[in-house]
Every structure is written in C-alpha cells, then in structure tokens.
XYZ file of N, CA and C in Angstrom:
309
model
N 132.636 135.556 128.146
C 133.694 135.787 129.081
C 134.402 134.492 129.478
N 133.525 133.631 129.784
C 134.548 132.152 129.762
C 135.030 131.664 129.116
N 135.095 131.545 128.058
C 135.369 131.886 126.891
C 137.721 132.422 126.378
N 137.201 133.919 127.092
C 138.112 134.399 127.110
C 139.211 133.773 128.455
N 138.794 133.261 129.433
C 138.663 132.918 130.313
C 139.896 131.168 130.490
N 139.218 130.938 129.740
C 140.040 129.155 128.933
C 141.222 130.213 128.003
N 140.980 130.696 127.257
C 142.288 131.139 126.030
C 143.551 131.650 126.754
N 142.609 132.495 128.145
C 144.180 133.031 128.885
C 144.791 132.121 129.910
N 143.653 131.110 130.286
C 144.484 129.447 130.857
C 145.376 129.243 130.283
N 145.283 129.213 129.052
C 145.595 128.010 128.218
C 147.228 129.204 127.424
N 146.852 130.069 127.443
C 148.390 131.241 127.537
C 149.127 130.970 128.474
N 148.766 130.957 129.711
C 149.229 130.704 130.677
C 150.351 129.774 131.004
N 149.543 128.310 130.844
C 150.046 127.327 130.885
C 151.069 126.960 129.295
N 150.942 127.299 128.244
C 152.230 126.994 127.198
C 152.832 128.022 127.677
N 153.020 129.112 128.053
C 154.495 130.037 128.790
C 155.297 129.513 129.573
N 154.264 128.821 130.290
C 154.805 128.193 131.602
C 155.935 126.922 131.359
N 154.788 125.906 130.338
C 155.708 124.871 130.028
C 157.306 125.065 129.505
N 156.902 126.576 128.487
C 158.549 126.661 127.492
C 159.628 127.588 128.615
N 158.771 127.453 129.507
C 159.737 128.886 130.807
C 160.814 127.666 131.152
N 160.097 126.232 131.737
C 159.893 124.914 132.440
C 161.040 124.474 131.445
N 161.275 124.607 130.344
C 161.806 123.935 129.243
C 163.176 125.017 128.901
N 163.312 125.802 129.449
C 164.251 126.895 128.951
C 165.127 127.009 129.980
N 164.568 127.122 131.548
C 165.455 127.317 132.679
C 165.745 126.119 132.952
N 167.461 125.869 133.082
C 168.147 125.119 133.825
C 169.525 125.589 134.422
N 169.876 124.850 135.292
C 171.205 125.125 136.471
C 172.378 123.804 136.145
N 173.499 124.851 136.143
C 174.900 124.361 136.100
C 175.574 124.195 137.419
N 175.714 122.983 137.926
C 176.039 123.394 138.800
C 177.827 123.471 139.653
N 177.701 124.060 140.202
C 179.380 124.095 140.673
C 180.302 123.631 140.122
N 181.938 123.782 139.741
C 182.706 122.470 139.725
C 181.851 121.871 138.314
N 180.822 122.198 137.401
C 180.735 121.895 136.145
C 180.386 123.024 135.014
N 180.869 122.694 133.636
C 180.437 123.863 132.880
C 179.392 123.394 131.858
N 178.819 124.313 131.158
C 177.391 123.768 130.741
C 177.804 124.106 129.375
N 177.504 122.912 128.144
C 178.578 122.629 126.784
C 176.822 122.716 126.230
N 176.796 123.555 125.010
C 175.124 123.169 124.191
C 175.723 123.132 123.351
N 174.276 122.384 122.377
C 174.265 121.735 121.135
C 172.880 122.221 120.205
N 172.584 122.505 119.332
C 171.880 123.764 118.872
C 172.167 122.264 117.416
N 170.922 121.768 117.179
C 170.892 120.492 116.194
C 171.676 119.548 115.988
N 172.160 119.473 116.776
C 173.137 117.959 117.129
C 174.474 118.938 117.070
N 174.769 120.049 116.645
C 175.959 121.043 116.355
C 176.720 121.517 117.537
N 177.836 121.287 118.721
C 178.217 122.010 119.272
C 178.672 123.317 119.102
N 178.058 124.304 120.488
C 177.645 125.554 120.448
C 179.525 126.170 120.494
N 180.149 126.814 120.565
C 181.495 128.099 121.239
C 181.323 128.531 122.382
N 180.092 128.526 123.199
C 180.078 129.590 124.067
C 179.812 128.374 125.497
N 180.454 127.953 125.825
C 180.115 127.179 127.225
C 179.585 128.273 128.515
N 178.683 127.608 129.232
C 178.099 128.305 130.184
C 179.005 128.247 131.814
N 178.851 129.037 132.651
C 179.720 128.873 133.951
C 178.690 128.327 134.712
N 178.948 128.044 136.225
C 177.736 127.614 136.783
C 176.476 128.213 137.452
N 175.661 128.021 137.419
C 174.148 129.012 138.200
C 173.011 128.671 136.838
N 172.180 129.701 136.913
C 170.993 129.247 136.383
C 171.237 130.337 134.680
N 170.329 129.099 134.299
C 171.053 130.243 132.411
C 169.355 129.597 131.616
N 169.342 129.989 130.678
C 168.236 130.112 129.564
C 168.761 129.564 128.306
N 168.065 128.863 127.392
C 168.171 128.723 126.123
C 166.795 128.357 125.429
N 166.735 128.420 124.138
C 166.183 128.207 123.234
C 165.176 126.599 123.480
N 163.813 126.314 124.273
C 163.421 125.230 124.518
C 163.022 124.086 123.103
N 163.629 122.852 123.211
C 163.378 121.932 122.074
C 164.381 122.455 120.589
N 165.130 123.587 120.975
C 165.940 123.573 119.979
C 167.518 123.472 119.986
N 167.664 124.123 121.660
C 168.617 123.724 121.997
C 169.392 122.575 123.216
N 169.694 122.094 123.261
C 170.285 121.263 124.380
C 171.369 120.858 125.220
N 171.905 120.931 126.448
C 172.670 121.008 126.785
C 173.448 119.402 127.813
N 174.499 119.732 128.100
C 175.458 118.840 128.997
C 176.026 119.371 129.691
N 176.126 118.892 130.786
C 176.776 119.528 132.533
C 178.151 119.219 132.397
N 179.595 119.166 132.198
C 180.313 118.888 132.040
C 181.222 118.684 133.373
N 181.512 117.835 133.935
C 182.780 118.123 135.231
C 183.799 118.681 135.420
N 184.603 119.671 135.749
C 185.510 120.097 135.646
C 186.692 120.044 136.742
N 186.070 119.810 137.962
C 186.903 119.142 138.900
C 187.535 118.184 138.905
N 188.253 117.493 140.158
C 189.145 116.404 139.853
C 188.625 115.172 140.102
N 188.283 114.035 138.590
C 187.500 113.071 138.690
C 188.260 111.611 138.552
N 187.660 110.377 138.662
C 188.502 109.299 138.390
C 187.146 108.230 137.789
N 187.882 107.995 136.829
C 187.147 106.942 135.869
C 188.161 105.681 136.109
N 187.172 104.646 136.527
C 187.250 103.018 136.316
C 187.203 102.130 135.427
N 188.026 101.245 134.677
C 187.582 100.628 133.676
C 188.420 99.303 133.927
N 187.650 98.029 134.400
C 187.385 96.737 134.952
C 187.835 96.047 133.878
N 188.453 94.715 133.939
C 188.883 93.523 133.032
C 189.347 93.972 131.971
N 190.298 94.083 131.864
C 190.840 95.315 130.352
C 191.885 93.458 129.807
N 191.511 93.424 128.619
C 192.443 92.399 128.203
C 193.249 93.271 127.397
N 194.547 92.954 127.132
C 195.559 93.457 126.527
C 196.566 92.186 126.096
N 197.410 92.286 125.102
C 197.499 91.250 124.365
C 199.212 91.356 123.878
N 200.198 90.611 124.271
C 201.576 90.677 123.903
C 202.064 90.402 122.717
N 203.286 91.067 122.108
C 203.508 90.440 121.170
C 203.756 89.128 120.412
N 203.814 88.537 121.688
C 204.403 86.928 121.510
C 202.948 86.080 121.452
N 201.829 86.719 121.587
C 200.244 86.349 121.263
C 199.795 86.090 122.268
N 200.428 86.323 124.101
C 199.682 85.675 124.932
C 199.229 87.067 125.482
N 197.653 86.981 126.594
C 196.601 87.107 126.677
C 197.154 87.704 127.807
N 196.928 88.879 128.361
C 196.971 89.461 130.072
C 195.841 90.159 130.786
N 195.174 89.823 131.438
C 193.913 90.649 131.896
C 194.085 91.565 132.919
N 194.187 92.719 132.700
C 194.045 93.791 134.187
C 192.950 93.903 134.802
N 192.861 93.416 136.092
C 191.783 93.680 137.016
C 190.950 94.973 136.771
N 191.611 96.240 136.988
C 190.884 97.460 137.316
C 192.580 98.179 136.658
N 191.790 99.780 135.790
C 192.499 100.401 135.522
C 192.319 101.605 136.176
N 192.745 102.677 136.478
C 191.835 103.863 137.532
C 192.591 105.194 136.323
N 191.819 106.334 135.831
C 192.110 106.993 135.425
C 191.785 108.364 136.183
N 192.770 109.538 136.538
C 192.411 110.619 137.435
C 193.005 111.749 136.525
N 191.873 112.479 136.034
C 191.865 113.850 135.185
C 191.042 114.583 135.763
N 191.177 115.998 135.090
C 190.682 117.069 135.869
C 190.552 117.626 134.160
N 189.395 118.420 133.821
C 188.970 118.834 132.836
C 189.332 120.620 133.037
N 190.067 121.666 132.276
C 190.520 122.606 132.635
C 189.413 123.597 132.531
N 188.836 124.292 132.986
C 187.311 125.318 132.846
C 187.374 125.806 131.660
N 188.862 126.895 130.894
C 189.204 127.096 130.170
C 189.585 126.892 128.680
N 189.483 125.427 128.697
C 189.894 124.420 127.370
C 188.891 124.683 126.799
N 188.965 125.134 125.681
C 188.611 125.066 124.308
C 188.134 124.058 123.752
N 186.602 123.409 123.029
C 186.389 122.558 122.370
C 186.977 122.095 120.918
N 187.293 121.204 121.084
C 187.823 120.850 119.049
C 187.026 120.585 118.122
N 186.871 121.832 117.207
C 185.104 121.448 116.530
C 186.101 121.113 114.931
C-alpha cells in the first residue's frame, strides 16, 4: 500500500508541475503573441488567464496601450561628414489590439 501510496504522490505532483507550466495571465492593456518552436502562432490571446501546451509552447505579453520608448546619445552624421549627437530621442506609439502579425 505504500507503495501505491508514493506512485499517486508522485502523479500528483508532475500534474501539478505541467498545470504550474501551462497557466498564465495576460494582463490588461496587453495581448498575449505565442510561439509554438521558435514559429509565431495567428491566434493572439486577449487579457485574463489562458492555457497552452507546457515546454512546447511559449509566449509574450505584448503592450498595447499608449507607450514611449527612449533612446539616449543617438549620433547621426551630415552630409558634409560632420558628427551631431542627440541627447535623448522620445518615441510615443500605441500598438493597435487588432493589427495583424507579418509572418
């Protein structure tokens, strides 16, 4: 009986781990983009809690709200060969929920 006892532990606990490995959350204001062998998936997820395929598939939270990316010391270079450095560049996009990936 102990025996049987360890085997249904041990059921137990690998369910548990691939449950652990399968459930994750999207959350708000992002959409959830998978990749199924390095391959992007068609079907993007909305936000809340969703399931996939554990260790085979993988995913990215994507932002879809309105964000701003920074990009510091930008050299840029004239035609006449001289050298101009921009402090800070500020970029403000908003990713559309709707847009379509380009595979």
């Amino acid at each position: 009986m102990a025996h049987i006892g360890g085997l249904v532990a041990a059921a137990v606990a690998a369910v548990a781990i691939l449950l652990h490995a399968s459930i994750h959350k999207i959350d708000e204001g992002h959409l959830g983009v998978y990749y199924r062998g390095g391959a992007l998936l068609h079907s993007p997820s909305q936000p809340g809690y969703h399931v996939m395929l554990p260790f085979i598939t993988s995913f990215r939270s994507v932002q879809t709200t309105l964000q701003t990316d920074e990009v510091k010391n930008v050299p840029c270079g004239t035609s006449g060969g001289v050298m101009i450095y921009f402090d800070r560049i500020e970029v403000v996009n908003m990713l559309a929920p709707t847009a379509e990936p380009l595979m």
